[in-house]
Short mmCIF file of C-alpha atoms and ligand atoms in Angstrom, two decimals:
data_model
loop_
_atom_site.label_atom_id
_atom_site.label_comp_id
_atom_site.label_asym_id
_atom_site.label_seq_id
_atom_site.Cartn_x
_atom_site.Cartn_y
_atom_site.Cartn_z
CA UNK A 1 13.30 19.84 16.30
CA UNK A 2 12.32 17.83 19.22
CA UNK A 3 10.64 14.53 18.01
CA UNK A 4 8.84 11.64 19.89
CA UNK A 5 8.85 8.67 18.43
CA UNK A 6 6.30 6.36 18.91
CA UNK A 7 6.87 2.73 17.84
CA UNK A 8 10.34 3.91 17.40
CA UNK A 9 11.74 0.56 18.26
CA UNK A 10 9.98 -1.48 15.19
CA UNK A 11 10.97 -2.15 11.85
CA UNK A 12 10.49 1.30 10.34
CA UNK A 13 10.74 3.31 13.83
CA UNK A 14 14.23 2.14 14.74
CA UNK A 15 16.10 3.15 11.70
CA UNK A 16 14.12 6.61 11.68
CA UNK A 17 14.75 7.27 15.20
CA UNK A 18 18.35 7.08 14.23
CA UNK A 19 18.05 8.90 10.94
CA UNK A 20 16.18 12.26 12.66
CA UNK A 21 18.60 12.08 15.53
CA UNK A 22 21.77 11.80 13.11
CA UNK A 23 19.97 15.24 11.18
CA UNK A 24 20.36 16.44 14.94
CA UNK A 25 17.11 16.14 16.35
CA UNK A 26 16.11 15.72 19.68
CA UNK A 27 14.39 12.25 19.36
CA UNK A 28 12.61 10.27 22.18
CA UNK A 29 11.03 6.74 21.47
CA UNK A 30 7.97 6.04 23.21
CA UNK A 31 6.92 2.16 22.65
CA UNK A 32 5.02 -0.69 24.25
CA UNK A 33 7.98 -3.12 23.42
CA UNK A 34 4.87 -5.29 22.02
CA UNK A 35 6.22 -6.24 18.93
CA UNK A 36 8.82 -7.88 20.80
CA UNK A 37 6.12 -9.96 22.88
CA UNK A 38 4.33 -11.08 19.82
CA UNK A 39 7.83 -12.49 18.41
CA UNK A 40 7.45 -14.65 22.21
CA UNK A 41 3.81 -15.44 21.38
CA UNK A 42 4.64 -16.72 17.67
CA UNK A 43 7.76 -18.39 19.33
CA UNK A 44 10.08 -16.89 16.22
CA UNK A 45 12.33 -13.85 16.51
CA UNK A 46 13.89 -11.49 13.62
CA UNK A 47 16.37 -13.27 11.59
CA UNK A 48 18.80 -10.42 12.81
CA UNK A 49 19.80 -10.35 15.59
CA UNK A 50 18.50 -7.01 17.36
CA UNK A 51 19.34 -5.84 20.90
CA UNK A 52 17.41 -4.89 23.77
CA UNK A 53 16.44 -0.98 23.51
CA UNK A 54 19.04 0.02 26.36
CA UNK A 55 21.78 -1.03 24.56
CA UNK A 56 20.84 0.18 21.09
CA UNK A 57 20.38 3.43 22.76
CA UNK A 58 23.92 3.39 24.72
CA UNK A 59 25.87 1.94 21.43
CA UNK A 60 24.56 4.85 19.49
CA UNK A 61 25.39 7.34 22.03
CA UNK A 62 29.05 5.46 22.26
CA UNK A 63 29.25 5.93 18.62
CA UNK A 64 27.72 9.38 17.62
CA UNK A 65 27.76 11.05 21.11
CA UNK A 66 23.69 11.51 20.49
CA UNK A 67 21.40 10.60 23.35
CA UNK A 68 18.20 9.01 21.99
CA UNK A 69 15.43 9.25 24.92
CA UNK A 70 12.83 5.83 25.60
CA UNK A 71 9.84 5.70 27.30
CA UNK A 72 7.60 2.08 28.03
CA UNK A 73 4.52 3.38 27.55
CA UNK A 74 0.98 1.79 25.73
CA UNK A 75 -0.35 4.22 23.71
CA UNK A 76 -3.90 2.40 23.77
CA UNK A 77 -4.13 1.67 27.24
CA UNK A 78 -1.81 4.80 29.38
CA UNK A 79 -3.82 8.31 28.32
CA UNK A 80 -2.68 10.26 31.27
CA UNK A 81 0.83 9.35 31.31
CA UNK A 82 1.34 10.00 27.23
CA UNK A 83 -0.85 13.28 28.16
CA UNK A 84 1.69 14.57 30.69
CA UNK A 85 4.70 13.34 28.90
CA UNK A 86 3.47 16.05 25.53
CA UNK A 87 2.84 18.71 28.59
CA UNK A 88 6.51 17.58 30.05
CA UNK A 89 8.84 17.12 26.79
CA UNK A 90 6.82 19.96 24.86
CA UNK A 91 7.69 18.39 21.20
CA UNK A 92 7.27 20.25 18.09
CA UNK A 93 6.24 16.95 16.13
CA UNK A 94 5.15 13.54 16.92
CA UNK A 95 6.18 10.68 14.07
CA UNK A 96 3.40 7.73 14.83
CA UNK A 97 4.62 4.24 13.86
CA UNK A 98 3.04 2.45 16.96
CA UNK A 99 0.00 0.01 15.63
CA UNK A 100 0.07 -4.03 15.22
CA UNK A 101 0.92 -3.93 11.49
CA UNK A 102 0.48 -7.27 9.84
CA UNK A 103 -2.43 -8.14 7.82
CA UNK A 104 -2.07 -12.32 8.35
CA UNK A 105 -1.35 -11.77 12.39
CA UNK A 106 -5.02 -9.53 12.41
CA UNK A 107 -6.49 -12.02 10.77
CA UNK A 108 -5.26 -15.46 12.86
CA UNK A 109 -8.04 -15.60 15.21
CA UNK A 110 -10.63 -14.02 17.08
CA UNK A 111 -8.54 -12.47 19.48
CA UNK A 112 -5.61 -11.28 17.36
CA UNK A 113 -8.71 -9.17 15.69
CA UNK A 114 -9.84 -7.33 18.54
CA UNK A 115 -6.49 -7.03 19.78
CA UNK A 116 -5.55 -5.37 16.38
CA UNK A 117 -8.69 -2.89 16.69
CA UNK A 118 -8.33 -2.19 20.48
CA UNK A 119 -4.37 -1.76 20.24
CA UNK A 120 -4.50 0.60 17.10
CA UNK A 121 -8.05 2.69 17.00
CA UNK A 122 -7.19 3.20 20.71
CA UNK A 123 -3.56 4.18 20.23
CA UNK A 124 -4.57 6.69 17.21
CA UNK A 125 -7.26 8.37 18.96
CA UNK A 126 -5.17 8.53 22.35
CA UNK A 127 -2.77 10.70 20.48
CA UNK A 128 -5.29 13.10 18.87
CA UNK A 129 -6.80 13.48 21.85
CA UNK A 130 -3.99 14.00 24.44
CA UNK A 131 -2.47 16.67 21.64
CA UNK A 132 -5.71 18.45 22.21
CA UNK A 133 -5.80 18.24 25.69
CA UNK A 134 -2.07 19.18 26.03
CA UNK A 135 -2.99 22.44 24.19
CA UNK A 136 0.70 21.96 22.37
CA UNK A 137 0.85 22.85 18.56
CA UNK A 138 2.36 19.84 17.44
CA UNK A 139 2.74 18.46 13.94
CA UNK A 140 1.66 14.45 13.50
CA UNK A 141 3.25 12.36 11.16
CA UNK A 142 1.49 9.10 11.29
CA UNK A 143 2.69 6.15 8.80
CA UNK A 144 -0.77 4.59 7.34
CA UNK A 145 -0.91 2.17 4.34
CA UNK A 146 -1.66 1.75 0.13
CA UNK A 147 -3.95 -0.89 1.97
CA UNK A 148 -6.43 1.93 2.87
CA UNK A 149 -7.18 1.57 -0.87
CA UNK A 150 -7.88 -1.85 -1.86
CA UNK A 151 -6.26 -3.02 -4.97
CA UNK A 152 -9.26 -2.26 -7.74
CA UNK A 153 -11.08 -0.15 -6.99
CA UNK A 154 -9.57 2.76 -9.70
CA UNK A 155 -9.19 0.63 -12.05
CA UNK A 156 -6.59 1.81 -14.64
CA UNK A 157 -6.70 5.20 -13.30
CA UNK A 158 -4.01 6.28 -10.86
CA UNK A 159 -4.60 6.58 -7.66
CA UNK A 160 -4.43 10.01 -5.94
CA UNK A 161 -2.72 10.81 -3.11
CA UNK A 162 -5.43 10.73 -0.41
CA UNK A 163 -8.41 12.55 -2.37
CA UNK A 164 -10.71 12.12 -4.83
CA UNK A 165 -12.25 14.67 -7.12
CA UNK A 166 -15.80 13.41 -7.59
CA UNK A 167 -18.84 14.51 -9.74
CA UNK A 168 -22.01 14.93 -7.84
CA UNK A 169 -25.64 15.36 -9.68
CA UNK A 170 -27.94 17.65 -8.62
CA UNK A 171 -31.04 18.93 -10.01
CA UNK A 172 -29.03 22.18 -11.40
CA UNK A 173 -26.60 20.22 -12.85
CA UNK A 174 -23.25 18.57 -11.57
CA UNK A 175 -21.28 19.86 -8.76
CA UNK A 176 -17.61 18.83 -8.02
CA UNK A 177 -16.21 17.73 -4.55
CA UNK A 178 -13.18 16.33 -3.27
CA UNK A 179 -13.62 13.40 -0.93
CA UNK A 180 -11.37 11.23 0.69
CA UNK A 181 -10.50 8.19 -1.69
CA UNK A 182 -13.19 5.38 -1.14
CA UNK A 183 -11.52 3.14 1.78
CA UNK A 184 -11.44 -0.92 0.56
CA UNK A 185 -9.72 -2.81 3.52
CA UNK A 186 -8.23 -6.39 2.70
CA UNK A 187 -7.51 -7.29 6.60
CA UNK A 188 -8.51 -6.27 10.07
CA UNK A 189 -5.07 -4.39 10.25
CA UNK A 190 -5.86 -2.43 6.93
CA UNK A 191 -9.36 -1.67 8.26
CA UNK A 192 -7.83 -0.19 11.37
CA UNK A 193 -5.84 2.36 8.82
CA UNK A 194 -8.93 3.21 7.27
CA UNK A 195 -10.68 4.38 10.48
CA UNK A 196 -7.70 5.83 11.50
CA UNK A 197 -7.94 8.05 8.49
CA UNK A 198 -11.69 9.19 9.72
CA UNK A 199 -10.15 10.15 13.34
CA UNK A 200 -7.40 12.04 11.17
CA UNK A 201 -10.53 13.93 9.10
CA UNK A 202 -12.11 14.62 12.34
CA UNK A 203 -9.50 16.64 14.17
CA UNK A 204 -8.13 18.48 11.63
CA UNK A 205 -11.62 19.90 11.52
CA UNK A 206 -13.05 20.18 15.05
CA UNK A 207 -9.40 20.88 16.92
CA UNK A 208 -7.25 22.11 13.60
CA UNK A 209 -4.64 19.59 14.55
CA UNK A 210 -1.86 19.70 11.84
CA UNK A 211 -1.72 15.76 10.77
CA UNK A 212 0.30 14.12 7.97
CA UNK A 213 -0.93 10.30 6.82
CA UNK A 214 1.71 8.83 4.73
CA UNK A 215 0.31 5.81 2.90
CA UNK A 216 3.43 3.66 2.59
CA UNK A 217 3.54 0.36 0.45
CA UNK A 218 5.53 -2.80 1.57
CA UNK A 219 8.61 -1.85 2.98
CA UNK A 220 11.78 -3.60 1.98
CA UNK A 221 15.26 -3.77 2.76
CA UNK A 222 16.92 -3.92 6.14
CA UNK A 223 19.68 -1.94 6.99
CA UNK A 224 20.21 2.20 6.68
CA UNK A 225 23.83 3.78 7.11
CA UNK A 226 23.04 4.26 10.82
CA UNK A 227 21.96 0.98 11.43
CA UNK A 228 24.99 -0.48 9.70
CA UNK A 229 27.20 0.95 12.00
CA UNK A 230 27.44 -1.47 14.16
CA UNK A 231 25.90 -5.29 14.52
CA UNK A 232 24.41 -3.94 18.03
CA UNK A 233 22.44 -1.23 16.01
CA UNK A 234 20.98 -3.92 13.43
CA UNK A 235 17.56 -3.52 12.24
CA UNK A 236 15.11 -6.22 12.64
CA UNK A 237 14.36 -8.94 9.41
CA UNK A 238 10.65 -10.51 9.81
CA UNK A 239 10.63 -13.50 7.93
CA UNK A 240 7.70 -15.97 9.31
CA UNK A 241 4.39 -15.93 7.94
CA UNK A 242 2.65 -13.57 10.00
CA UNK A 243 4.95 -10.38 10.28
CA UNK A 244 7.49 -11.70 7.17
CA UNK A 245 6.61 -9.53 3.90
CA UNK A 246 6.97 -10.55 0.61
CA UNK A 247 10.13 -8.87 -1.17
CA UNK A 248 12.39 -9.48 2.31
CA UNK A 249 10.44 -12.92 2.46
CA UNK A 250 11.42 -14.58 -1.00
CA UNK A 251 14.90 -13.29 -0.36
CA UNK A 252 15.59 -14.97 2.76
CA UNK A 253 13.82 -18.09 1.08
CA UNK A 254 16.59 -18.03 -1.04
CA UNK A 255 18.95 -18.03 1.39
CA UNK A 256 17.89 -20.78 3.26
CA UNK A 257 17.04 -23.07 0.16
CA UNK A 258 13.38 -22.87 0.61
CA UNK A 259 11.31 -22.33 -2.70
CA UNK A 260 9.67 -18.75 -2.98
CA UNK A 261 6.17 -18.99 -1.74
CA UNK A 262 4.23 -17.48 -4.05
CA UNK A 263 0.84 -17.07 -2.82
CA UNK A 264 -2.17 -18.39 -5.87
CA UNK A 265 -0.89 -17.19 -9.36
CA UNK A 266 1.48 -14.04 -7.73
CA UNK A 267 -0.81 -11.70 -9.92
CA UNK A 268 -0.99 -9.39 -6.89
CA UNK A 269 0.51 -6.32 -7.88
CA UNK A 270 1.62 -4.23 -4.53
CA UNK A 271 3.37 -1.01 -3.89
CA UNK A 272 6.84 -0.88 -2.82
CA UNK A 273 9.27 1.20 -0.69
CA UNK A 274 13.26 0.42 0.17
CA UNK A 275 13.79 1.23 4.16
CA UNK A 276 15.85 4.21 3.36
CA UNK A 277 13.49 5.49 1.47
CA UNK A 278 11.07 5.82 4.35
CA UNK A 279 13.50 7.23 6.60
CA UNK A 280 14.03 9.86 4.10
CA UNK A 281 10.07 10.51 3.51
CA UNK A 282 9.22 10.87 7.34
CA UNK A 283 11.69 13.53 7.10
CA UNK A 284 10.61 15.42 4.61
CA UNK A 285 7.16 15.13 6.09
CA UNK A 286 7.96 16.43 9.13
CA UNK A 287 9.74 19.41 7.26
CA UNK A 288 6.49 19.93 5.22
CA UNK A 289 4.19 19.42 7.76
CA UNK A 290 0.51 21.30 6.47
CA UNK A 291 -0.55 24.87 8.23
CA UNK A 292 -3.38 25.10 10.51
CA UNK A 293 -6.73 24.43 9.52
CA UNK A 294 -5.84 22.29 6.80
CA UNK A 295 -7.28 18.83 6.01
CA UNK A 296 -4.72 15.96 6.52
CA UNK A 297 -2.03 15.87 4.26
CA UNK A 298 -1.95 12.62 2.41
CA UNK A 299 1.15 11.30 0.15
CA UNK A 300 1.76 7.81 -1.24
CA UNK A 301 4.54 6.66 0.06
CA UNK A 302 5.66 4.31 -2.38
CA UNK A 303 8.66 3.83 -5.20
CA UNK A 304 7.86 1.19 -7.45
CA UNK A 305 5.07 -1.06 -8.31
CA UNK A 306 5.82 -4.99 -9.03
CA UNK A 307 3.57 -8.28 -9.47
CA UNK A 308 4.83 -10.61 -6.90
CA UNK A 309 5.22 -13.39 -9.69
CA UNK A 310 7.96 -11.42 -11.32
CA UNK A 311 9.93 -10.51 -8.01
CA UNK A 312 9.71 -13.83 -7.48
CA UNK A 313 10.89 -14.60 -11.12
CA UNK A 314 13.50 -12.10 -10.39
CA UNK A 315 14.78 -13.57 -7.08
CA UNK A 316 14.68 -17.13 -8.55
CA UNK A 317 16.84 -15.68 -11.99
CA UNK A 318 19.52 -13.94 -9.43
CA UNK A 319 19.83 -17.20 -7.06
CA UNK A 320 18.46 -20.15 -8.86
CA UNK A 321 15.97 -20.68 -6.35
CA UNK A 322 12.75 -22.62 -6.76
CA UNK A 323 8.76 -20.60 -7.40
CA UNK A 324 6.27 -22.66 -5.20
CA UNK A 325 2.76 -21.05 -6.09
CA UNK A 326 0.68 -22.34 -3.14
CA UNK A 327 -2.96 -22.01 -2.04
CA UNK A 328 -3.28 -18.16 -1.28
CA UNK A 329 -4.32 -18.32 3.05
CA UNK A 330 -5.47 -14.61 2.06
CA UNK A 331 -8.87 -13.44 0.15
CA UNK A 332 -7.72 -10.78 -1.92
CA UNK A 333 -8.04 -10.73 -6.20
CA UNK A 334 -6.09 -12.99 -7.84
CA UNK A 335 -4.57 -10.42 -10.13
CA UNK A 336 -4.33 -6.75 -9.86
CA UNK A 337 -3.15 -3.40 -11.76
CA UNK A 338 -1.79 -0.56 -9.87
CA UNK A 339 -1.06 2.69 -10.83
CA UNK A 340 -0.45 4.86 -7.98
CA UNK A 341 0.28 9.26 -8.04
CA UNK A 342 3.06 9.20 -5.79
CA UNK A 343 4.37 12.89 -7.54
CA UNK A 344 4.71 14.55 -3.96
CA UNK A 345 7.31 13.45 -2.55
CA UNK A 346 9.37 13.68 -5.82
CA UNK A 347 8.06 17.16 -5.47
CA UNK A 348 9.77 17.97 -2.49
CA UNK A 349 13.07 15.99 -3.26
CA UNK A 350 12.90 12.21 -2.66
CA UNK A 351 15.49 10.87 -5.21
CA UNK A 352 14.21 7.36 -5.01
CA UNK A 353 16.14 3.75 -4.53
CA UNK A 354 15.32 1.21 -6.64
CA UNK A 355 15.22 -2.45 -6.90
CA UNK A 356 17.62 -2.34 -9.68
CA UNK A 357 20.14 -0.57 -7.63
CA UNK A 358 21.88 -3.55 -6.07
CA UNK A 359 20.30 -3.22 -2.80
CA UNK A 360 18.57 -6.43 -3.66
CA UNK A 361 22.06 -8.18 -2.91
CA UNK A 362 22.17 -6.31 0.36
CA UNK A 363 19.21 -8.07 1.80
CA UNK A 364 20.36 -10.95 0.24
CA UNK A 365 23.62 -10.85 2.49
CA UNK A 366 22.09 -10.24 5.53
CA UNK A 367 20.12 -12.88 5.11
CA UNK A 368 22.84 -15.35 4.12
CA UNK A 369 24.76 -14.06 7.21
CA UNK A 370 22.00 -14.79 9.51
CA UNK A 371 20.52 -17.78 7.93
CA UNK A 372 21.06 -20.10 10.61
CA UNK A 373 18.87 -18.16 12.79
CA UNK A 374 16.33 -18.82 10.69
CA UNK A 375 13.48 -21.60 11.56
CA UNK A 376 11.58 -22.99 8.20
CA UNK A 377 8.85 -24.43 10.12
CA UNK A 378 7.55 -20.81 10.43
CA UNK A 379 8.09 -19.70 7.30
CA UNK A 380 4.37 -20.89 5.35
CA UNK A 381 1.67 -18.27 6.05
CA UNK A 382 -0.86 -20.32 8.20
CA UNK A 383 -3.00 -17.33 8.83
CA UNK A 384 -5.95 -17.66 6.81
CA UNK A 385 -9.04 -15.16 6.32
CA UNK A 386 -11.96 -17.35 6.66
CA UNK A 387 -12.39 -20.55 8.38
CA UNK A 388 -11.80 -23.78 5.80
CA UNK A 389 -9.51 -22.09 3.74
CA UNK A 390 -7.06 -24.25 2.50
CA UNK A 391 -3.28 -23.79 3.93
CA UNK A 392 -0.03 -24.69 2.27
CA UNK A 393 2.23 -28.00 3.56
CA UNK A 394 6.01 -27.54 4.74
CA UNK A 395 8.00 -27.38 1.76
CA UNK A 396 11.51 -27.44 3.58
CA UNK A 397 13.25 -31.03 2.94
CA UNK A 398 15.03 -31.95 5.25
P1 NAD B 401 6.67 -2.91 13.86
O1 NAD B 401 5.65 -3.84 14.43
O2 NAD B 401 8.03 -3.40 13.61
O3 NAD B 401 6.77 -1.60 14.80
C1 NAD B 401 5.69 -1.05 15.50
C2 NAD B 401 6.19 -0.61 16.86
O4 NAD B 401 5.10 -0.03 17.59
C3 NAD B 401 6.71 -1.79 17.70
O5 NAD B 401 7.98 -1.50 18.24
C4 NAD B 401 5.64 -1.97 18.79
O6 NAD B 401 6.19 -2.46 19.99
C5 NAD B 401 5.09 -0.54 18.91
N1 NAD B 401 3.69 -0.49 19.39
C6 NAD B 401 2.61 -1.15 18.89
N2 NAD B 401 1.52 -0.84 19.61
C7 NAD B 401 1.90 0.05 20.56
C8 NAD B 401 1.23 0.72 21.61
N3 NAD B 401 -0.07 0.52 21.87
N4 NAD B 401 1.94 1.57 22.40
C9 NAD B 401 3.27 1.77 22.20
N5 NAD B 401 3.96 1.15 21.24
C10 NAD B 401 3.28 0.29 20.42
O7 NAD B 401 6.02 -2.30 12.52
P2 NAD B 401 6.74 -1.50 11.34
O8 NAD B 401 6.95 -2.42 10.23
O9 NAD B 401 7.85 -0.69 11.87
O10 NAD B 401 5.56 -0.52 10.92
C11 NAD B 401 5.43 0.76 11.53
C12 NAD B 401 4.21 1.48 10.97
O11 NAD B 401 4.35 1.61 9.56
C13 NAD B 401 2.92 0.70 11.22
O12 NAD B 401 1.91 1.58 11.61
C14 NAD B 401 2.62 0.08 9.87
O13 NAD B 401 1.24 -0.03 9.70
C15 NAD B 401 3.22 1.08 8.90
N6 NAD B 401 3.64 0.43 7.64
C16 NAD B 401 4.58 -0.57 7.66
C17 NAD B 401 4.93 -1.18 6.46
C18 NAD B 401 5.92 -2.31 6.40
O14 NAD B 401 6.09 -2.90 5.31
N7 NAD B 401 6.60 -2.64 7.48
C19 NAD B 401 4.34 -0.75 5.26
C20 NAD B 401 3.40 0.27 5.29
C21 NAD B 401 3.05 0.85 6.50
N1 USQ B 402 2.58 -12.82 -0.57
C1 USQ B 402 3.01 -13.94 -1.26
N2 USQ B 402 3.90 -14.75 -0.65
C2 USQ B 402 4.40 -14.51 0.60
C3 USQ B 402 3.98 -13.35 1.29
C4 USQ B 402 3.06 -12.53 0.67
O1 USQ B 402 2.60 -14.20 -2.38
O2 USQ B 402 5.22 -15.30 1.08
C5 USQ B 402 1.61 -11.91 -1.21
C6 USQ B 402 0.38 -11.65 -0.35
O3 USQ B 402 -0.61 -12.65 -0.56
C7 USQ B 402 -0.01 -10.27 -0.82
C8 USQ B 402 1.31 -9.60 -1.17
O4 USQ B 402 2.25 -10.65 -1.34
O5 USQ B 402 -0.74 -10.34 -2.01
C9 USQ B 402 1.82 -8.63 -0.13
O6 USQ B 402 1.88 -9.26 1.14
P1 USQ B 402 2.84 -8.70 2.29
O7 USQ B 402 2.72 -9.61 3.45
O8 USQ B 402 4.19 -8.45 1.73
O9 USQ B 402 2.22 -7.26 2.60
P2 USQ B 402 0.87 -6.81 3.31
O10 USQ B 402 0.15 -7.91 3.97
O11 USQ B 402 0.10 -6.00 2.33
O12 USQ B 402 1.37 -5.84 4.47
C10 USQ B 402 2.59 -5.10 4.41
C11 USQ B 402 2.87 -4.60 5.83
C12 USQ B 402 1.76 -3.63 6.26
C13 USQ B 402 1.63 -2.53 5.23
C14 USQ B 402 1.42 -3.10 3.84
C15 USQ B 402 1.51 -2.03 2.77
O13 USQ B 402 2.95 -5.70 6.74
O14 USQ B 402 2.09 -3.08 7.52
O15 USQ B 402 0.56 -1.69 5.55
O16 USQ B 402 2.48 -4.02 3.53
S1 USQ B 402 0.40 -2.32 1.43
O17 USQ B 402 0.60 -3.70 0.96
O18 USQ B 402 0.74 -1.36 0.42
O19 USQ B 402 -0.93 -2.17 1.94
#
């Protein structure tokens, strides 16, 4: 299958760019490189060391014989050129990975907002639209979010992978429909998932586009076989308060010696994925991708649910590290259930990793081998979602 990748040098792009292209695929990365500007901008770079995208490209050629194409292209801002690279490389599927994803970076100021919006509603809807244009019957896989939910909403009742089976009253009585689960954004960035979902609903209906969203939960982990290959090859470790999430956060905390920073009482409970999990999923989306005249295709990408008090109980049992609870910088509920369907990709194979399964030490090691890369003064989220909140003092010693 020939695949373009776009956002295929990020955190979850890199390590399936070199997953579909070991299965033998034809993969090209198209990206922006912006993630790597916005490590300039926050002055703090990924606690691995990753290499330019040349030289990840020529080490894995040198390695595997594969050839893994690149293109330096915006998304949100170069229509015509994405248009005539479709009409040029003719690609049976697209995998879309390319939108600013962190929730405390949309929300750090006025600008990082609109940024988010224009970069990602842009970049969505410039795909959709150049795949129509193009004329090309090409199957999307586009990675959204659990975020598109909210975290209450259902309640105690699970919920459903994308759809909603709802009872309407008329004056004949009740009629059933399915609608698209009720969208309850915590963060500019989530909000942008949720319209991207509408631009999703749209096409499939007006153009017949065949579209996957896969709502993935917090992705955790860092390395895949391919990536561990070689140090060159290395996947990227966000760490700092912005782009850092929670499971890889606490355990480079404890590598370092910082105390976990647990944000308010760590009764969130979030949705969670290992790396090679989502490697694996995008995979067996692509090989699934829905018929013609479909509606999108949701699944929940997600493995396990945990409260972010336990991992960090957890963490601090396997390394003796200190629990900070500090001032929460986000608005979100202090304590959550969540009980999420996620049946379809067991379905069609996914045999799931677990945090049980040792990979926890993994991370850990990475992160012990790379710890003095690290810099604690960007470690405490300083983000905050409305002006006044309070935000949480250095807690390194020194
Ligand atoms: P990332 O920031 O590491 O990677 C995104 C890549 O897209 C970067 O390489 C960036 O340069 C590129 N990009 C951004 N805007 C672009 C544009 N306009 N044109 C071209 N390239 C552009 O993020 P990630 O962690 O790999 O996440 C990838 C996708 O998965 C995102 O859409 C994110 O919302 C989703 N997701 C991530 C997680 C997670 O925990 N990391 C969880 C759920 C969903
Ligand atoms: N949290 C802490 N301490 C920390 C960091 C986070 O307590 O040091 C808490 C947050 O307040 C939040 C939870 O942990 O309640 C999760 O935060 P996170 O930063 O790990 O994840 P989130 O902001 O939700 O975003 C990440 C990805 C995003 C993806 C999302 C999936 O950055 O791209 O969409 O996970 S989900 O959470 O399922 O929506």
């Amino acid at each position: 299958m020939k695949v373009l990748v776009l956002g295929g040098d990020g955190f979850c792009g890199w390590p399936t760019s070199l997953h579909l292209s070991d299965l033998g695929h034809d993969v090209t990365i198209v990206d922006n490189l912006s993630r790597r500007e916005i490590d300039l901008e926050l002055e703090v770079d990924s606690l691995t060391p990753i290499r330019p995208i040349g030289e990840r490209r020529r080490v894995w050629q040198t390695l595997t014989g594969k050839e893994i194409g690149f293109v330096h292209l915006d998304l949100a801002t170069e229509f015509d050129r994405f248009e005539a690279l479709l009409r040029e490389l003719r690609p049976d599927a697209l995998v879309h990975f390319a939108e600013q994803r962190a929730a405390p970076y949309s929300m750090r100021s006025t600008a990082a907002k609109r940024y988010t919006v224009d970069n990602n509603v842009r970049a969505t809807h410039n795909v959709l639209a150049a795949i129509v244009d193009s004329g090309l019957d090409v199957a999307l896989v586009h990675l959204g979010t659990m975020g598109v939910y909210g975290y209450g909403w259902s309640g105690s009742a699970p919920i459903p992978e994308g759809y909603l089976t709802v009872k309407v009253p008329t004056p004949d009585g009740d009629i059933e429909r399915e609608i698209l689960h009720p969208a309850n954004p915590g963060s500019v960035y989530h909000l942008t998932k949720t319209l991207d979902q509408l631009l999703f609903a749209f096409y499939c209906a007006n153009d017949q586009l065949r579209i996957t969203d896969l709502h993935q939960g917090i992705v955790w982990g860092t390395q895949t076989p391919q990536t561990a290959l070689d140090e060159r090859l290395i996947n990227r470790f966000d760490y700092d308060g912005d782009y850092g999430t929670v499971l890889n956060r606490f355990l480079m905390q404890a590598a370092i010696g910082h105390p976990l920073t647990v944000h308010g009482t760590g009764g969130q409970t979030r949705a969670f994925i290992h790396i090679r999990d989502t490697v694996r999923c995008v995979q067996i989306a692509l090989e699934n991708p829905p018929v013609r005249g479909d509606k999108p295709l949701v699944f929940n990408q997600v493995t396990e649910v945990h409260r972010v008090r336990e991992l960090a109980e957890l963490i601090a049992k396997l390394t003796g590290a200190e629990v900070a609870f500090l001032p929460n910088p986000r608005r979100e509920a202090v304590e959550n259930e969540l009980n999420v369907s996620r049946e379809k990709f067991l379905a069609l194979g996914l045999n799931p990793i677990f945090l049980s399964e040792g990979l926890l030490e993994e991370v850990r090691e990475v992160a012990l081998r790379y710890k003095d890369r690290a810099d604690p003064t960007k470690i405490i989220a300083r983000s905050v979602w409305r002006q006044g909140m309070e935000t949480s003092p250095d807690l390194m010693r020194s």
